[in-house]
Structure formats: C-alpha cells, structure tokens
C-alpha cells in the first residue's frame, strides 16, 4: 500500500505548532533531525488508517528509508506504509510530548499486525547492534502496548546502553520508576536499581533494593546470592567504621569475621588495630598494624598508629622512629605533638622544645600545642 506525500523536516513541523520537548533525562533530539515529516491528505489518512482527523497531520519517516526507496528505483511519491509505522513508533519514543503522538497511536491501533511488525523491527535493530535506535523504538512501543514483557526488554536495553555510556543514567532511572509504577510487585526494576546504586558506591541502598527484588519473588541465582553476600559484607564493614570509636567491642565483632573476605585490604587491619588500641590492648593493635604494613607499607595513618601504640607501651624510642617517618610525609600537627610528648617522656627536653616550635608554626591555636607550651615553660 502506498500514499502520495509532500516532505517537511523537523524544524518546519516545529514551526507549525508546539516544539519538541524531549523528555526523561537523555535527549534524542539529534535522532529526530534524521526524521522527515510528510504531509498526507485527510482522505488518504482515513482510507489507510481508518481515522478521521480534522487537521493536518505529518507522518514521520527515516530519511535513510527514502534514500533506500530511491536507490531501489521506487517512485519518490509512493512509500510503503510500514515505513510510516516504524517512523511513528520512533518519534513517540524520542519525544513523548510530540504534538501528533495521539494521532499516531490511533493510526497504529487501526493497522493489523503493527505491534508484531515493530517488535520484529526492534529485534532486527538489536541484531544489527543499533541499540539506541532499538531502545527509542521500544520506548515508542510501550505507549501503545505497555506490557510487562515490553518493559522487561526496555530495562534490559537501557541498562546495556548505560553500561556503554554513563549519560544514560537518568534514562534508566526513568525506565525503572515507570516500571515500578505500572507493575508494583515486579522484582526486576529493583535489581537494576540495585546495580546502579552499587556502582555509585551506595552499598546500603543497593542491599535494600536487592532485598526488595528477592521479597518480590526475584530469582536467587548464584550470582544474586554472591552479590547479596558481598553487599552485606561491605555494609557491615562501613557500619563497623562508623561505630569504631564509640563502640570498639561491637566494631571488632563485625570486623574480625570480615578479615578473611577482605584479607587483601590493608585498611581493615588498620581499623581492627584502632579498636584494640581504644580497648588498651596495644600488643594486638601492633600485631594487626604489622599485617596492614605487609600489604601496603606506605599508608601514613598505619605508621602513625604504630608510633602511638609503642608510646602507650612505653617504648618511646621506637615510637619516635615511626612518628618521625610519618611527620616527614604529612607535616601534621597531631604527629608533631605526639613527638613532643615522646621526647618529654624520655627526658629529651631540647628535642621536645624544638618540635613544639615546629608545631606552633603549623597550627599555633591547636589546643594540644597550647597545653604543651604551658608544660614546657615550667621546665
């Protein structure tokens, strides 16, 4: 079936009415620039699409399709209706607010097999690795057929696009929210949202969403189980760090079981050592600090902790050795004041005063600096 046409581009159509307000995060305006809009006589629309429309309607078609028709030797003024069906789905997907969408939906619904045809087209686009075009077309399809199956494919496609191009993040979040809105107990959107939050470093929310996926009947494959265990471990690790100084025993109850899983992480041994230091178990603190150093010997905080723990055990010379190394790197006033106190404890007043002067230059208003100044004045 074919129809006679007159051709306009997107800008001409926009000038005849409302502009194209592209929606839902990512802009597909550059895609619409490749679409031509064809003016069709009212009687032709009624004959072909079985709709009566009392205003001019412009039907979309991909410019490449027109070039293809010409190359195939077809009459420029006669184009297959399937090209218009494909164009209508594409425009609806690219711009939900396009002025003729309501008419396009009516036309599509009056064409038998249009849904089956466009699903085949989407499959072909995916097969050709034209993922964005497939996604846009599928986004148009859900305006006509909002089935769970179509939304499942929508989520899969947009997640794949986001994995290739992070600018699709808002688009995927829109697809997730829309799916949850239409299918309240459908688990899949929660899994995709979990993955996004995990990649963004919000492990607590990711775990919450994964649990929602499972509660709603999501399949617990080995990959899902591994993900849940990994997220739970990270969330527990973060909780232990938060409560470390106020509740060191509780922090240790969380951290010790995680040591095997995070055995290559030098910082977990560092946090365990802090808990033991707060509990005044300095030997154990030093044991775990040495484990940390065996993995990475260039973490200043770990070296500083060794100095603090040796000082707590009264081994001031050893403590000074570690603290001097840290101070050379950090020039931190806290390390400098620790050195002052170590020198005081072994009676090296000259060195203590020298380091106090250095500390005063770094941060004269520091509370410990002022306290040490008062002590050394009387010596």
mmCIF file of C-alpha atoms in Angstrom:
data_model
loop_
_atom_site.group_PDB
_atom_site.id
_atom_site.type_symbol
_atom_site.label_atom_id
_atom_site.label_comp_id
_atom_site.label_asym_id
_atom_site.label_seq_id
_atom_site.Cartn_x
_atom_site.Cartn_y
_atom_site.Cartn_z
ATOM 1 C CA UNK A 1 0.000 0.000 0.000
ATOM 2 C CA UNK A 2 1.339 3.478 -0.833
ATOM 3 C CA UNK A 3 0.334 7.122 -0.477
ATOM 4 C CA UNK A 4 1.172 10.404 -2.116
ATOM 5 C CA UNK A 5 3.207 12.784 0.033
ATOM 6 C CA UNK A 6 4.808 16.215 0.479
ATOM 7 C CA UNK A 7 8.016 16.407 2.525
ATOM 8 C CA UNK A 8 8.913 18.628 5.504
ATOM 9 C CA UNK A 9 11.760 18.412 8.000
ATOM 10 C CA UNK A 10 11.537 18.511 11.780
ATOM 11 C CA UNK A 11 12.195 22.248 12.042
ATOM 12 C CA UNK A 12 9.355 23.026 9.650
ATOM 13 C CA UNK A 13 6.981 20.864 11.666
ATOM 14 C CA UNK A 14 8.071 22.525 14.901
ATOM 15 C CA UNK A 15 7.385 25.943 13.396
ATOM 16 C CA UNK A 16 3.833 24.875 12.611
ATOM 17 C CA UNK A 17 2.950 24.203 16.237
ATOM 18 C CA UNK A 18 4.399 23.122 19.562
ATOM 19 C CA UNK A 19 8.104 22.428 19.794
ATOM 20 C CA UNK A 20 9.607 19.050 20.568
ATOM 21 C CA UNK A 21 10.073 18.805 24.320
ATOM 22 C CA UNK A 22 12.377 15.842 24.728
ATOM 23 C CA UNK A 23 11.758 14.075 27.987
ATOM 24 C CA UNK A 24 13.063 11.620 30.561
ATOM 25 C CA UNK A 25 16.689 12.501 31.025
ATOM 26 C CA UNK A 26 18.645 11.847 27.865
ATOM 27 C CA UNK A 27 17.930 13.984 24.802
ATOM 28 C CA UNK A 28 17.329 12.209 21.500
ATOM 29 C CA UNK A 29 16.979 15.446 19.536
ATOM 30 C CA UNK A 30 19.822 14.506 17.199
ATOM 31 C CA UNK A 31 17.855 11.397 16.272
ATOM 32 C CA UNK A 32 14.793 13.429 15.262
ATOM 33 C CA UNK A 33 16.974 15.511 12.967
ATOM 34 C CA UNK A 34 17.233 12.450 10.732
ATOM 35 C CA UNK A 35 13.455 12.131 10.506
ATOM 36 C CA UNK A 36 11.444 13.692 7.690
ATOM 37 C CA UNK A 37 7.777 14.552 8.157
ATOM 38 C CA UNK A 38 5.408 14.001 5.267
ATOM 39 C CA UNK A 39 2.154 15.854 4.780
ATOM 40 C CA UNK A 40 -0.680 13.450 3.938
ATOM 41 C CA UNK A 41 -4.106 14.377 2.613
ATOM 42 C CA UNK A 42 -7.003 13.893 5.023
ATOM 43 C CA UNK A 43 -8.849 11.426 2.778
ATOM 44 C CA UNK A 44 -5.689 9.310 2.415
ATOM 45 C CA UNK A 45 -5.308 9.117 6.183
ATOM 46 C CA UNK A 46 -8.933 7.988 6.517
ATOM 47 C CA UNK A 47 -8.616 5.355 3.789
ATOM 48 C CA UNK A 48 -5.399 3.834 5.072
ATOM 49 C CA UNK A 49 -5.523 4.295 8.845
ATOM 50 C CA UNK A 50 -9.315 4.355 9.306
ATOM 51 C CA UNK A 51 -9.169 7.584 11.325
ATOM 52 C CA UNK A 52 -10.843 10.931 10.799
ATOM 53 C CA UNK A 53 -8.614 13.868 11.728
ATOM 54 C CA UNK A 54 -9.769 17.448 11.161
ATOM 55 C CA UNK A 55 -6.295 18.953 10.977
ATOM 56 C CA UNK A 56 -3.127 18.425 9.003
ATOM 57 C CA UNK A 57 -1.024 15.575 10.310
ATOM 58 C CA UNK A 58 2.564 14.979 9.289
ATOM 59 C CA UNK A 59 3.790 11.400 9.227
ATOM 60 C CA UNK A 60 7.407 10.647 10.140
ATOM 61 C CA UNK A 61 9.852 8.574 8.142
ATOM 62 C CA UNK A 62 13.561 7.949 8.453
ATOM 63 C CA UNK A 63 15.455 9.881 5.762
ATOM 64 C CA UNK A 64 17.538 6.765 5.098
ATOM 65 C CA UNK A 65 14.388 4.893 4.134
ATOM 66 C CA UNK A 66 13.554 7.470 1.476
ATOM 67 C CA UNK A 67 17.097 7.195 0.088
ATOM 68 C CA UNK A 68 16.700 3.433 0.038
ATOM 69 C CA UNK A 69 13.412 3.696 -1.866
ATOM 70 C CA UNK A 70 15.038 5.927 -4.472
ATOM 71 C CA UNK A 71 18.011 3.591 -4.841
ATOM 72 C CA UNK A 72 15.611 0.709 -5.357
ATOM 73 C CA UNK A 73 14.043 2.632 -8.233
ATOM 74 C CA UNK A 74 10.741 3.290 -6.473
ATOM 75 C CA UNK A 75 8.630 6.367 -7.091
ATOM 76 C CA UNK A 76 9.577 9.059 -4.553
ATOM 77 C CA UNK A 77 5.934 9.919 -4.023
ATOM 78 C CA UNK A 78 4.962 6.384 -3.065
ATOM 79 C CA UNK A 79 6.285 4.927 0.152
ATOM 80 C CA UNK A 80 5.301 1.731 1.970
ATOM 81 C CA UNK A 81 3.035 2.177 4.988
ATOM 82 C CA UNK A 82 5.447 0.069 7.080
ATOM 83 C CA UNK A 83 7.986 2.892 6.851
ATOM 84 C CA UNK A 84 5.463 5.275 8.399
ATOM 85 C CA UNK A 85 4.601 2.800 11.169
ATOM 86 C CA UNK A 86 8.261 2.491 12.034
ATOM 87 C CA UNK A 87 8.640 6.291 11.935
ATOM 88 C CA UNK A 88 5.654 6.856 14.236
ATOM 89 C CA UNK A 89 6.979 4.461 16.882
ATOM 90 C CA UNK A 90 10.412 6.074 16.666
ATOM 91 C CA UNK A 91 9.117 9.649 17.082
ATOM 92 C CA UNK A 92 6.908 8.651 20.027
ATOM 93 C CA UNK A 93 9.954 7.081 21.681
ATOM 94 C CA UNK A 94 12.187 10.067 21.009
ATOM 95 C CA UNK A 95 9.674 12.659 22.213
ATOM 96 C CA UNK A 96 6.768 11.624 24.408
ATOM 97 C CA UNK A 97 5.210 15.073 24.055
ATOM 98 C CA UNK A 98 5.370 15.340 20.258
ATOM 99 C CA UNK A 99 2.221 17.104 19.026
ATOM 100 C CA UNK A 100 0.966 14.305 16.757
ATOM 101 C CA UNK A 101 1.554 11.360 19.087
ATOM 102 C CA UNK A 102 -2.124 10.996 20.000
ATOM 103 C CA UNK A 103 -2.947 10.634 16.295
ATOM 104 C CA UNK A 104 -0.074 8.228 15.709
ATOM 105 C CA UNK A 105 -1.400 5.964 18.473
ATOM 106 C CA UNK A 106 -4.865 5.931 16.878
ATOM 107 C CA UNK A 107 -3.415 5.121 13.465
ATOM 108 C CA UNK A 108 -1.162 2.331 14.769
ATOM 109 C CA UNK A 109 -4.014 0.692 16.665
ATOM 110 C CA UNK A 110 -6.046 0.567 13.445
ATOM 111 C CA UNK A 111 -3.327 -1.253 11.496
ATOM 112 C CA UNK A 112 -3.434 -5.042 11.999
ATOM 113 C CA UNK A 113 -0.085 -6.630 12.858
ATOM 114 C CA UNK A 114 1.585 -3.242 13.552
ATOM 115 C CA UNK A 115 2.723 -4.375 17.024
ATOM 116 C CA UNK A 116 4.109 -7.640 15.654
ATOM 117 C CA UNK A 117 5.848 -5.734 12.839
ATOM 118 C CA UNK A 118 7.570 -3.233 15.142
ATOM 119 C CA UNK A 119 8.704 -5.947 17.561
ATOM 120 C CA UNK A 120 10.392 -7.643 14.614
ATOM 121 C CA UNK A 121 11.990 -4.334 13.658
ATOM 122 C CA UNK A 122 13.296 -3.836 17.206
ATOM 123 C CA UNK A 123 14.781 -7.330 17.173
ATOM 124 C CA UNK A 124 16.488 -6.557 13.860
ATOM 125 C CA UNK A 125 17.928 -3.298 15.215
ATOM 126 C CA UNK A 126 19.354 -5.156 18.204
ATOM 127 C CA UNK A 127 20.799 -7.807 15.915
ATOM 128 C CA UNK A 128 22.465 -5.002 13.921
ATOM 129 C CA UNK A 129 23.825 -3.563 17.211
ATOM 130 C CA UNK A 130 21.803 -0.359 16.738
ATOM 131 C CA UNK A 131 20.916 -0.401 20.421
ATOM 132 C CA UNK A 132 19.907 3.240 20.821
ATOM 133 C CA UNK A 133 17.523 3.105 17.847
ATOM 134 C CA UNK A 134 16.099 -0.140 19.234
ATOM 135 C CA UNK A 135 15.602 1.475 22.639
ATOM 136 C CA UNK A 136 13.913 4.581 21.221
ATOM 137 C CA UNK A 137 11.577 2.453 19.085
ATOM 138 C CA UNK A 138 10.753 0.232 22.054
ATOM 139 C CA UNK A 139 10.064 3.335 24.116
ATOM 140 C CA UNK A 140 7.515 4.280 21.468
ATOM 141 C CA UNK A 141 6.011 0.797 21.583
ATOM 142 C CA UNK A 142 5.255 0.979 25.313
ATOM 143 C CA UNK A 143 2.986 3.957 24.620
ATOM 144 C CA UNK A 144 0.790 1.599 22.609
ATOM 145 C CA UNK A 145 1.473 -1.710 24.341
ATOM 146 C CA UNK A 146 2.560 -1.273 27.973
ATOM 147 C CA UNK A 147 3.005 -4.989 28.681
ATOM 148 C CA UNK A 148 5.384 -6.335 31.312
ATOM 149 C CA UNK A 149 7.288 -8.125 28.553
ATOM 150 C CA UNK A 150 7.975 -4.839 26.757
ATOM 151 C CA UNK A 151 9.133 -3.139 29.954
ATOM 152 C CA UNK A 152 11.430 -6.066 30.731
ATOM 153 C CA UNK A 153 13.100 -5.584 27.342
ATOM 154 C CA UNK A 154 13.175 -1.808 27.892
ATOM 155 C CA UNK A 155 15.077 -2.250 31.180
ATOM 156 C CA UNK A 156 17.489 -4.717 29.615
ATOM 157 C CA UNK A 157 18.229 -2.408 26.677
ATOM 158 C CA UNK A 158 18.693 0.793 28.652
ATOM 159 C CA UNK A 159 20.868 -0.989 31.225
ATOM 160 C CA UNK A 160 23.064 -2.177 28.385
ATOM 161 C CA UNK A 161 23.237 1.349 26.959
ATOM 162 C CA UNK A 162 24.179 2.789 30.361
ATOM 163 C CA UNK A 163 26.970 0.225 30.710
ATOM 164 C CA UNK A 164 28.403 1.648 27.473
ATOM 165 C CA UNK A 165 27.586 5.315 28.132
ATOM 166 C CA UNK A 166 27.009 6.680 31.650
ATOM 167 C CA UNK A 167 24.906 9.559 30.272
ATOM 168 C CA UNK A 168 22.012 7.073 30.116
ATOM 169 C CA UNK A 169 21.757 7.006 33.921
ATOM 170 C CA UNK A 170 18.712 9.316 34.098
ATOM 171 C CA UNK A 171 17.062 7.441 31.259
ATOM 172 C CA UNK A 172 17.470 4.128 33.068
ATOM 173 C CA UNK A 173 16.201 5.580 36.348
ATOM 174 C CA UNK A 174 13.133 6.852 34.487
ATOM 175 C CA UNK A 175 12.539 3.380 32.997
ATOM 176 C CA UNK A 176 12.945 1.804 36.455
ATOM 177 C CA UNK A 177 10.484 4.226 38.094
ATOM 178 C CA UNK A 178 7.965 3.801 35.271
ATOM 179 C CA UNK A 179 8.143 0.014 35.519
ATOM 180 C CA UNK A 180 7.685 0.096 39.309
ATOM 181 C CA UNK A 181 4.745 2.454 38.887
ATOM 182 C CA UNK A 182 2.940 0.123 36.451
ATOM 183 C CA UNK A 183 3.907 -3.214 37.997
ATOM 184 C CA UNK A 184 4.182 -2.799 41.773
ATOM 185 C CA UNK A 185 5.231 -6.360 42.601
ATOM 186 C CA UNK A 186 7.532 -6.852 39.625
ATOM 187 C CA UNK A 187 11.046 -7.592 41.000
ATOM 188 C CA UNK A 188 13.274 -6.790 38.007
ATOM 189 C CA UNK A 189 13.434 -2.952 38.299
ATOM 190 C CA UNK A 190 14.693 -3.305 41.870
ATOM 191 C CA UNK A 191 17.609 -5.419 40.647
ATOM 192 C CA UNK A 192 18.623 -2.836 38.035
ATOM 193 C CA UNK A 193 18.327 -0.024 40.593
ATOM 194 C CA UNK A 194 20.448 -2.099 42.972
ATOM 195 C CA UNK A 195 23.185 -2.379 40.334
ATOM 196 C CA UNK A 196 23.154 1.396 39.743
ATOM 197 C CA UNK A 197 23.489 2.151 43.459
ATOM 198 C CA UNK A 198 26.255 -0.427 43.872
ATOM 199 C CA UNK A 199 28.215 1.188 41.036
ATOM 200 C CA UNK A 200 27.646 4.607 42.652
ATOM 201 C CA UNK A 201 29.049 3.363 45.960
ATOM 202 C CA UNK A 202 25.750 3.470 47.901
ATOM 203 C CA UNK A 203 26.025 -0.108 49.168
ATOM 204 C CA UNK A 204 23.412 0.209 51.898
ATOM 205 C CA UNK A 205 20.726 1.305 49.434
ATOM 206 C CA UNK A 206 21.894 -1.321 46.937
ATOM 207 C CA UNK A 207 21.410 -4.044 49.566
ATOM 208 C CA UNK A 208 17.968 -2.672 50.467
ATOM 209 C CA UNK A 209 16.930 -2.776 46.803
ATOM 210 C CA UNK A 210 18.323 -6.276 46.294
ATOM 211 C CA UNK A 211 16.310 -7.486 49.277
ATOM 212 C CA UNK A 212 13.237 -5.875 47.699
ATOM 213 C CA UNK A 213 13.981 -7.763 44.487
ATOM 214 C CA UNK A 214 14.086 -11.062 46.404
ATOM 215 C CA UNK A 215 10.998 -10.300 48.539
ATOM 216 C CA UNK A 216 9.029 -9.674 45.343
ATOM 217 C CA UNK A 217 9.942 -13.099 44.005
ATOM 218 C CA UNK A 218 13.118 -12.330 42.101
ATOM 219 C CA UNK A 219 15.135 -15.429 41.234
ATOM 220 C CA UNK A 220 18.064 -16.030 43.592
ATOM 221 C CA UNK A 221 20.754 -17.333 41.269
ATOM 222 C CA UNK A 222 24.334 -17.946 42.428
ATOM 223 C CA UNK A 223 25.255 -14.500 41.047
ATOM 224 C CA UNK A 224 22.463 -12.870 43.072
ATOM 225 C CA UNK A 225 23.494 -14.724 46.228
ATOM 226 C CA UNK A 226 27.126 -13.689 45.740
ATOM 227 C CA UNK A 227 26.037 -10.090 45.190
ATOM 228 C CA UNK A 228 23.914 -10.111 48.349
ATOM 229 C CA UNK A 229 26.755 -11.555 50.439
ATOM 230 C CA UNK A 230 29.240 -9.022 49.020
ATOM 231 C CA UNK A 231 26.904 -6.080 49.653
ATOM 232 C CA UNK A 232 26.130 -7.286 53.195
ATOM 233 C CA UNK A 233 29.856 -7.529 53.944
ATOM 234 C CA UNK A 234 30.544 -4.012 52.634
ATOM 235 C CA UNK A 235 27.595 -2.561 54.562
ATOM 236 C CA UNK A 236 28.781 -4.287 57.753
ATOM 237 C CA UNK A 237 32.319 -3.013 57.159
ATOM 238 C CA UNK A 238 31.024 0.556 56.791
ATOM 239 C CA UNK A 239 28.912 0.205 59.942
ATOM 240 C CA UNK A 240 31.952 -1.012 61.901
ATOM 241 C CA UNK A 241 33.944 2.044 60.819
ATOM 242 C CA UNK A 242 31.097 4.338 61.925
ATOM 243 C CA UNK A 243 30.867 2.856 65.445
ATOM 244 C CA UNK A 244 34.605 2.198 65.863
ATOM 245 C CA UNK A 245 35.440 4.934 68.376
ATOM 246 C CA UNK A 246 32.203 4.791 70.382
ATOM 247 C CA UNK A 247 31.744 1.005 70.403
ATOM 248 C CA UNK A 248 35.091 -0.683 69.708
ATOM 249 C CA UNK A 249 33.997 -4.111 71.001
ATOM 250 C CA UNK A 250 30.955 -4.150 68.752
ATOM 251 C CA UNK A 251 33.102 -2.956 65.858
ATOM 252 C CA UNK A 252 35.506 -5.863 66.429
ATOM 253 C CA UNK A 253 32.608 -8.335 66.452
ATOM 254 C CA UNK A 254 31.811 -7.133 62.931
ATOM 255 C CA UNK A 255 35.353 -6.683 61.597
ATOM 256 C CA UNK A 256 37.025 -9.908 62.760
ATOM 257 C CA UNK A 257 34.662 -12.195 60.744
ATOM 258 C CA UNK A 258 35.326 -9.999 57.673
ATOM 259 C CA UNK A 259 39.121 -10.370 57.798
ATOM 260 C CA UNK A 260 39.175 -13.413 55.531
ATOM 261 C CA UNK A 261 36.929 -11.807 52.927
ATOM 262 C CA UNK A 262 38.909 -8.543 52.916
ATOM 263 C CA UNK A 263 42.311 -10.141 53.506
ATOM 264 C CA UNK A 264 43.957 -8.033 50.802
ATOM 265 C CA UNK A 265 42.634 -4.752 52.219
ATOM 266 C CA UNK A 266 45.284 -3.123 54.452
ATOM 267 C CA UNK A 267 42.755 -0.745 55.970
ATOM 268 C CA UNK A 268 40.626 -3.444 57.607
ATOM 269 C CA UNK A 269 43.635 -4.414 59.760
ATOM 270 C CA UNK A 270 44.143 -0.706 60.492
ATOM 271 C CA UNK A 271 40.564 -0.360 61.773
ATOM 272 C CA UNK A 272 40.887 -3.539 63.848
ATOM 273 C CA UNK A 273 44.070 -2.124 65.401
ATOM 274 C CA UNK A 274 42.315 1.119 66.349
ATOM 275 C CA UNK A 275 39.604 -0.846 68.143
ATOM 276 C CA UNK A 276 42.228 -2.806 70.102
ATOM 277 C CA UNK A 277 44.143 0.403 70.939
ATOM 278 C CA UNK A 278 40.977 2.018 72.308
ATOM 279 C CA UNK A 279 40.490 -1.136 74.415
ATOM 280 C CA UNK A 280 44.138 -0.703 75.544
ATOM 281 C CA UNK A 281 45.255 -3.984 74.025
ATOM 282 C CA UNK A 282 48.316 -2.426 72.421
ATOM 283 C CA UNK A 283 50.133 -5.663 71.570
ATOM 284 C CA UNK A 284 47.196 -6.888 69.480
ATOM 285 C CA UNK A 285 46.899 -3.480 67.884
ATOM 286 C CA UNK A 286 50.553 -3.674 66.807
ATOM 287 C CA UNK A 287 50.021 -7.239 65.507
ATOM 288 C CA UNK A 288 47.260 -6.087 63.134
ATOM 289 C CA UNK A 289 49.165 -2.952 62.118
ATOM 290 C CA UNK A 290 52.059 -5.149 61.005
ATOM 291 C CA UNK A 291 49.604 -7.208 58.930
ATOM 292 C CA UNK A 292 48.484 -3.973 57.293
ATOM 293 C CA UNK A 293 52.080 -2.954 56.560
ATOM 294 C CA UNK A 294 52.776 -6.340 54.962
ATOM 295 C CA UNK A 295 50.137 -5.454 52.348
ATOM 296 C CA UNK A 296 50.943 -1.757 51.950
ATOM 297 C CA UNK A 297 53.826 -0.118 53.773
ATOM 298 C CA UNK A 298 53.093 3.406 52.511
ATOM 299 C CA UNK A 299 49.952 4.323 54.494
ATOM 300 C CA UNK A 300 50.890 7.184 56.881
ATOM 301 C CA UNK A 301 47.944 6.520 59.219
ATOM 302 C CA UNK A 302 49.158 2.974 59.831
ATOM 303 C CA UNK A 303 52.719 4.107 60.624
ATOM 304 C CA UNK A 304 51.312 6.780 62.946
ATOM 305 C CA UNK A 305 49.246 4.163 64.810
ATOM 306 C CA UNK A 306 52.373 2.065 65.336
ATOM 307 C CA UNK A 307 54.026 5.101 66.912
ATOM 308 C CA UNK A 308 51.037 5.735 69.185
ATOM 309 C CA UNK A 309 50.863 2.089 70.322
ATOM 310 C CA UNK A 310 54.568 1.789 71.032
ATOM 311 C CA UNK A 311 54.359 5.041 73.005
ATOM 312 C CA UNK A 312 51.454 3.581 75.002
ATOM 313 C CA UNK A 313 53.676 0.600 75.844
ATOM 314 C CA UNK A 314 56.435 2.980 76.991
ATOM 315 C CA UNK A 315 58.710 2.129 74.061
ATOM 316 C CA UNK A 316 59.286 5.773 73.241
ATOM 317 C CA UNK A 317 62.424 5.445 71.129
ATOM 318 C CA UNK A 318 60.675 3.006 68.815
ATOM 319 C CA UNK A 319 57.597 5.249 68.791
ATOM 320 C CA UNK A 320 59.722 8.255 67.806
ATOM 321 C CA UNK A 321 61.198 6.325 64.900
ATOM 322 C CA UNK A 322 57.752 5.659 63.441
ATOM 323 C CA UNK A 323 56.385 9.136 64.199
ATOM 324 C CA UNK A 324 59.333 10.883 62.541
ATOM 325 C CA UNK A 325 58.707 8.875 59.345
ATOM 326 C CA UNK A 326 55.068 9.954 59.342
ATOM 327 C CA UNK A 327 55.868 13.591 60.075
ATOM 328 C CA UNK A 328 58.316 13.777 57.165
ATOM 329 C CA UNK A 329 55.422 12.874 54.863
ATOM 330 C CA UNK A 330 52.398 14.561 56.452
ATOM 331 C CA UNK A 331 53.718 17.547 58.426
ATOM 332 C CA UNK A 332 50.598 17.062 60.570
ATOM 333 C CA UNK A 333 50.402 18.963 63.851
ATOM 334 C CA UNK A 334 48.970 15.882 65.621
ATOM 335 C CA UNK A 335 52.049 13.823 64.733
ATOM 336 C CA UNK A 336 54.340 16.674 65.776
ATOM 337 C CA UNK A 337 52.695 16.971 69.220
ATOM 338 C CA UNK A 338 52.973 13.186 69.655
ATOM 339 C CA UNK A 339 56.702 13.541 69.037
ATOM 340 C CA UNK A 340 56.893 16.331 71.644
ATOM 341 C CA UNK A 341 55.270 14.071 74.249
ATOM 342 C CA UNK A 342 57.551 11.144 73.400
ATOM 343 C CA UNK A 343 60.638 13.326 73.786
ATOM 344 C CA UNK A 344 59.313 14.639 77.100
ATOM 345 C CA UNK A 345 58.797 11.093 78.395
ATOM 346 C CA UNK A 346 62.440 10.151 77.764
ATOM 347 C CA UNK A 347 63.766 13.436 79.098
ATOM 348 C CA UNK A 348 64.916 14.918 75.779
ATOM 349 C CA UNK A 349 63.741 18.438 76.566
ATOM 350 C CA UNK A 350 65.741 20.135 73.812
ATOM 351 C CA UNK A 351 64.150 17.958 71.103
ATOM 352 C CA UNK A 352 60.719 18.404 72.709
ATOM 353 C CA UNK A 353 61.043 22.211 72.577
ATOM 354 C CA UNK A 354 62.338 22.130 69.008
ATOM 355 C CA UNK A 355 59.307 20.120 67.862
ATOM 356 C CA UNK A 356 56.938 22.325 69.859
ATOM 357 C CA UNK A 357 58.221 25.342 67.906
ATOM 358 C CA UNK A 358 57.555 23.446 64.671
ATOM 359 C CA UNK A 359 54.029 22.596 65.875
ATOM 360 C CA UNK A 360 53.371 26.245 66.756
ATOM 361 C CA UNK A 361 54.299 27.277 63.214
ATOM 362 C CA UNK A 362 51.931 24.682 61.765
ATOM 363 C CA UNK A 363 48.907 25.419 63.976
ATOM 364 C CA UNK A 364 49.517 27.839 66.862
ATOM 365 C CA UNK A 365 45.883 27.792 68.041
ATOM 366 C CA UNK A 366 45.820 23.992 68.418
ATOM 367 C CA UNK A 367 44.625 23.022 71.909
ATOM 368 C CA UNK A 368 47.344 20.391 72.471
ATOM 369 C CA UNK A 369 50.031 22.784 71.208
ATOM 370 C CA UNK A 370 48.965 25.432 73.752
ATOM 371 C CA UNK A 371 48.806 22.832 76.545
ATOM 372 C CA UNK A 372 52.308 21.564 75.759
ATOM 373 C CA UNK A 373 53.610 25.141 75.637
ATOM 374 C CA UNK A 374 52.382 25.638 79.199
ATOM 375 C CA UNK A 375 54.098 22.447 80.342
ATOM 376 C CA UNK A 376 57.433 23.226 78.690
ATOM 377 C CA UNK A 377 57.512 26.784 80.082
ATOM 378 C CA UNK A 378 57.975 25.319 83.548
ATOM 379 C CA UNK A 379 60.816 23.006 82.503
#
